[in-house]
Tab-separated table of C-alpha atoms in Angstrom:
chain	number	residue	atom	x	y	z
B	1	ASP	CA	-11.483	-19.477	1.169
B	2	GLN	CA	-10.230	-16.060	2.229
B	3	GLN	CA	-6.493	-16.279	2.941
B	4	VAL	CA	-6.310	-12.682	4.174
B	5	LYS	CA	-9.123	-11.522	6.424
B	6	GLN	CA	-10.060	-8.131	7.709
B	7	ASN	CA	-12.897	-8.917	10.052
B	8	SER	CA	-13.888	-5.361	10.863
B	9	PRO	CA	-15.629	-3.726	7.913
B	10	SER	CA	-15.571	-0.347	9.625
B	11	LEU	CA	-13.998	1.553	12.488
B	12	SER	CA	-14.628	5.000	13.951
B	13	VAL	CA	-12.026	6.826	16.010
B	14	GLN	CA	-11.781	10.283	17.529
B	15	GLU	CA	-9.197	12.650	16.076
B	16	GLY	CA	-5.931	12.456	18.001
B	17	ARG	CA	-6.568	8.934	19.305
B	18	ILE	CA	-5.009	5.711	18.081
B	19	SER	CA	-6.545	3.745	15.196
B	20	ILE	CA	-5.837	0.009	15.160
B	21	LEU	CA	-6.696	-1.954	12.061
B	22	ASN	CA	-6.378	-5.714	12.148
B	23	CYS	CA	-5.670	-8.419	9.612
B	24	ASP	CA	-5.447	-12.213	9.913
B	25	TYR	CA	-3.969	-14.626	7.416
B	26	THR	CA	-3.799	-18.365	6.913
B	27	ASN	CA	-1.024	-18.999	4.385
B	28	SER	CA	2.466	-19.689	5.735
B	29	MET	CA	3.953	-18.968	2.279
B	30	PHE	CA	3.352	-15.240	2.675
B	31	ASP	CA	6.691	-13.434	2.943
B	32	TYR	CA	5.642	-9.769	2.888
B	33	PHE	CA	2.662	-7.890	4.172
B	34	LEU	CA	1.545	-4.477	3.039
B	35	TRP	CA	-1.066	-1.891	3.900
B	36	TYR	CA	-2.741	0.319	1.333
B	37	LYS	CA	-5.090	3.240	1.786
B	38	LYS	CA	-7.872	3.994	-0.662
B	39	TYR	CA	-9.928	7.138	-1.068
B	40	PRO	CA	-13.154	7.074	-3.124
B	41	ALA	CA	-12.665	7.348	-6.895
B	42	GLU	CA	-8.907	6.808	-6.584
B	43	GLY	CA	-6.592	3.841	-6.811
B	44	PRO	CA	-5.074	2.442	-3.599
B	45	THR	CA	-1.866	4.032	-2.383
B	46	PHE	CA	0.874	2.217	-0.511
B	47	LEU	CA	1.305	2.987	3.178
B	48	ILE	CA	3.750	0.623	4.805
B	49	SER	CA	5.042	-2.927	4.548
B	50	ILE	CA	6.752	-5.524	6.702
B	51	SER	CA	8.814	-8.579	5.941
B	52	SER	CA	7.792	-11.864	7.526
B	53	ILE	CA	11.154	-11.988	9.316
B	54	LYS	CA	10.394	-8.802	11.267
B	55	ASP	CA	7.809	-8.053	13.909
B	56	LYS	CA	7.535	-4.290	13.632
B	57	ASN	CA	8.012	-1.545	11.108
B	58	GLU	CA	7.428	2.129	11.729
B	59	ASP	CA	7.022	5.078	9.377
B	60	GLY	CA	5.979	8.335	10.952
B	61	ARG	CA	2.488	7.976	12.395
B	62	PHE	CA	2.104	4.470	10.971
B	63	THR	CA	3.369	1.291	12.601
B	64	VAL	CA	2.727	-2.243	11.466
B	65	PHE	CA	3.066	-5.150	13.888
B	66	LEU	CA	3.383	-8.766	12.790
B	67	ASN	CA	2.673	-11.738	15.046
B	68	LYS	CA	3.680	-14.778	13.024
B	69	SER	CA	2.636	-17.340	15.592
B	70	ALA	CA	-0.877	-15.910	15.616
B	71	LYS	CA	-0.810	-15.163	11.854
B	72	HIS	CA	-1.960	-11.664	12.674
B	73	LEU	CA	-0.874	-8.195	11.720
B	74	SER	CA	-2.100	-4.801	12.724
B	75	LEU	CA	-1.695	-1.231	11.569
B	76	HIS	CA	-1.505	1.481	14.217
B	77	ILE	CA	-2.079	5.110	13.299
B	78	VAL	CA	-1.095	7.593	15.986
B	79	PRO	CA	-2.393	10.237	16.220
B	80	SER	CA	-5.348	9.741	13.903
B	81	GLN	CA	-6.306	12.658	11.693
B	82	PRO	CA	-9.486	13.360	9.720
B	83	GLY	CA	-7.481	12.966	6.482
B	84	ASP	CA	-6.845	9.353	7.474
B	85	SER	CA	-10.507	8.565	6.812
B	86	ALA	CA	-10.365	6.016	3.989
B	87	VAL	CA	-10.608	2.302	3.285
B	88	TYR	CA	-7.524	0.372	4.395
B	89	PHE	CA	-6.517	-2.857	2.696
B	90	CYS	CA	-4.174	-5.398	4.132
B	91	ALA	CA	-2.257	-7.385	1.481
B	92	ALA	CA	0.073	-10.357	1.583
B	93	ARG	CA	2.625	-11.525	-0.936
B	94	GLU	CA	2.858	-15.208	-1.703
B	95	HIS	CA	6.306	-16.314	-2.752
B	96	SER	CA	6.060	-19.647	-4.478
B	97	GLY	CA	8.376	-19.228	-7.453
B	98	THR	CA	6.540	-16.132	-8.569
B	99	TYR	CA	5.040	-13.288	-6.601
B	100	LYS	CA	1.294	-13.121	-6.183
B	101	TYR	CA	-0.636	-10.701	-3.964
B	102	ILE	CA	-3.704	-11.470	-1.882
B	103	PHE	CA	-5.722	-8.582	-0.495
B	104	GLY	CA	-8.181	-8.455	2.348
B	105	THR	CA	-11.688	-7.064	2.007
B	106	GLY	CA	-10.807	-3.705	3.551
B	107	THR	CA	-11.708	-1.734	6.675
B	108	ARG	CA	-13.354	1.657	6.366
B	109	LEU	CA	-11.809	4.033	8.886
B	110	LYS	CA	-13.626	7.171	9.887
B	111	VAL	CA	-11.742	9.681	12.005
B	112	LEU	CA	-14.121	12.008	13.763
B	113	ALA	CA	-13.090	15.635	14.299
L	1	GLU	CA	4.947	12.754	-13.497
L	2	ALA	CA	5.346	9.112	-12.490
L	3	GLN	CA	2.040	7.383	-12.997
L	4	VAL	CA	-0.026	4.420	-14.072
L	5	THR	CA	-2.690	5.289	-16.618
L	6	GLN	CA	-5.740	3.263	-17.565
L	7	ASN	CA	-8.166	3.718	-20.410
L	8	PRO	CA	-11.055	3.931	-20.589
L	9	ARG	CA	-12.022	5.111	-17.108
L	10	TYR	CA	-15.643	4.125	-17.614
L	11	LEU	CA	-17.129	1.607	-20.004
L	12	ILE	CA	-20.599	0.206	-20.514
L	13	THR	CA	-20.785	-2.695	-22.937
L	14	VAL	CA	-22.938	-5.683	-23.806
L	15	THR	CA	-22.412	-9.380	-23.239
L	16	GLY	CA	-20.055	-10.976	-25.726
L	17	LYS	CA	-18.536	-7.833	-27.219
L	18	LYS	CA	-14.759	-8.084	-26.960
L	19	LEU	CA	-13.034	-5.243	-25.175
L	20	THR	CA	-9.566	-4.172	-24.077
L	21	VAL	CA	-8.637	-2.013	-21.133
L	22	THR	CA	-5.222	-0.487	-21.589
L	23	CYS	CA	-2.661	0.076	-18.846
L	24	SER	CA	0.587	1.958	-19.182
L	25	GLN	CA	3.281	2.970	-16.687
L	26	ASN	CA	6.134	5.434	-17.196
L	27	MET	CA	8.337	4.290	-14.293
L	28	ASN	CA	10.212	1.475	-16.045
L	29	HIS	CA	8.658	-0.983	-13.615
L	30	GLU	CA	9.254	-4.707	-13.979
L	31	TYR	CA	6.113	-5.969	-12.221
L	32	MET	CA	2.603	-5.195	-13.457
L	33	SER	CA	-0.720	-6.528	-12.319
L	34	TRP	CA	-4.481	-6.325	-12.782
L	35	TYR	CA	-7.013	-6.406	-9.944
L	36	ARG	CA	-10.746	-6.241	-9.693
L	37	GLN	CA	-12.562	-4.719	-6.743
L	38	ASP	CA	-16.015	-5.937	-5.806
L	39	PRO	CA	-18.163	-5.074	-2.750
L	40	GLY	CA	-17.420	-7.387	0.146
L	41	LEU	CA	-14.606	-9.130	-1.746
L	42	GLY	CA	-11.871	-6.517	-1.650
L	43	LEU	CA	-9.225	-6.497	-4.342
L	44	ARG	CA	-8.544	-9.725	-6.188
L	45	GLN	CA	-5.580	-10.254	-8.465
L	46	ILE	CA	-6.498	-11.308	-11.997
L	47	TYR	CA	-3.127	-11.615	-13.750
L	48	TYR	CA	0.364	-10.383	-13.144
L	49	SER	CA	3.599	-10.074	-15.068
L	50	MET	CA	7.101	-10.115	-13.669
L	51	ASN	CA	8.700	-9.084	-16.950
L	52	VAL	CA	8.154	-8.722	-20.670
L	53	GLU	CA	6.607	-11.859	-22.167
L	54	VAL	CA	6.116	-13.371	-18.690
L	55	THR	CA	2.571	-13.516	-17.329
L	56	ASP	CA	0.962	-15.580	-14.566
L	57	LYS	CA	-2.532	-16.184	-13.275
L	58	GLY	CA	-3.727	-14.533	-10.123
L	59	ASP	CA	-6.695	-15.690	-8.099
L	60	VAL	CA	-9.462	-14.884	-10.592
L	61	PRO	CA	-8.102	-15.245	-14.164
L	62	GLU	CA	-11.158	-16.903	-15.759
L	63	GLY	CA	-12.582	-14.868	-18.617
L	64	TYR	CA	-9.553	-12.592	-18.935
L	65	LYS	CA	-6.420	-12.484	-21.041
L	66	VAL	CA	-3.331	-10.300	-20.779
L	67	SER	CA	-0.178	-9.690	-22.755
L	68	ARG	CA	3.145	-8.020	-21.961
L	69	LYS	CA	4.859	-7.280	-25.231
L	70	GLU	CA	6.485	-4.100	-23.959
L	71	LYS	CA	7.647	-3.234	-20.460
L	72	ARG	CA	5.389	-0.223	-20.099
L	73	ASN	CA	2.079	-1.715	-21.304
L	74	PHE	CA	-0.094	-4.439	-19.828
L	75	PRO	CA	-3.531	-4.556	-21.497
L	76	LEU	CA	-6.432	-6.545	-20.042
L	77	ILE	CA	-8.567	-8.301	-22.643
L	78	LEU	CA	-12.094	-9.601	-22.145
L	79	GLU	CA	-12.776	-11.795	-25.190
L	80	SER	CA	-16.447	-12.366	-24.386
L	81	PRO	CA	-17.521	-10.232	-21.437
L	82	SER	CA	-20.306	-11.424	-19.180
L	83	PRO	CA	-22.339	-9.560	-16.535
L	84	ASN	CA	-20.325	-11.152	-13.713
L	85	GLN	CA	-17.322	-9.214	-14.983
L	86	THR	CA	-19.007	-5.952	-14.069
L	87	SER	CA	-16.521	-4.502	-11.626
L	88	LEU	CA	-13.968	-1.811	-10.826
L	89	TYR	CA	-10.608	-2.713	-12.339
L	90	PHE	CA	-7.195	-1.479	-11.237
L	91	CYS	CA	-3.868	-1.811	-12.942
L	92	ALA	CA	-0.752	-1.593	-10.772
L	93	SER	CA	2.997	-1.693	-11.201
L	94	SER	CA	6.047	-1.997	-8.986
L	95	ARG	CA	9.743	-1.642	-9.586
L	96	GLY	CA	10.410	-5.288	-8.824
L	97	TRP	CA	9.809	-7.749	-6.059
L	98	GLY	CA	12.652	-7.296	-3.566
L	99	GLU	CA	12.234	-5.840	-0.099
L	100	VAL	CA	12.337	-2.235	-1.202
L	101	PHE	CA	10.411	-2.858	-4.388
L	102	ASN	CA	7.198	-4.180	-2.983
L	103	GLU	CA	5.265	-0.963	-3.251
L	104	GLN	CA	2.693	-1.132	-6.017
L	105	PHE	CA	1.513	2.030	-7.733
L	106	PHE	CA	-2.098	1.836	-8.790
L	107	GLY	CA	-3.906	3.430	-11.676
L	108	PRO	CA	-7.118	5.406	-11.136
L	109	GLY	CA	-9.401	2.495	-11.992
L	110	THR	CA	-11.750	1.512	-14.808
L	111	ARG	CA	-15.400	1.015	-13.993
L	112	LEU	CA	-16.808	-1.623	-16.323
L	113	THR	CA	-20.479	-2.487	-16.684
L	114	VAL	CA	-21.480	-5.476	-18.805
L	115	LEU	CA	-25.181	-5.569	-19.674
């Protein structure tokens, strides 16, 4: 049973436009959400995170929105650049005494020049 | 340079032959973790450690062992590897688990094939 779902395996966007990557979750014990970017043959790198008590966090071109009632979060990239082409993973932290991380299956973003 | 290193980067082995994948970080991080990445399944946490001598199971711990005898090292042990453990493995570490310490730094990955 997938607790963190990224329902879009891939997304193509024109350079300069907005990229919106979505993530849904089912577990109410998640207290932090994170986004990672992964290039081929490399390990994932951290992009941005948000606490479950907030609804928005912004860092440069990247903004994460959290809708707790819908159990949904999204990553907005504005403007999109060709170097943003990568696989994006949504992750959630479960706080139940210890700290465990659940990742989604990833969305491959392609930014077209 | 701050980094997480994994060795080996590539390994082909046979069923039942014990192996260890090493992981080391030079950032004095408290939290370390192992993940496997499989097509269509994303990253799944195998084991994690919040401190020396403290380890906990992630979502897919079966067939794996870990130890955390020193802060910097977190080896992954496959006592009797099987073909379903063929995967891409990542080690990761983070400074802690508070709000500003959530960021995990990942190693470059170890591609394991079990024949």
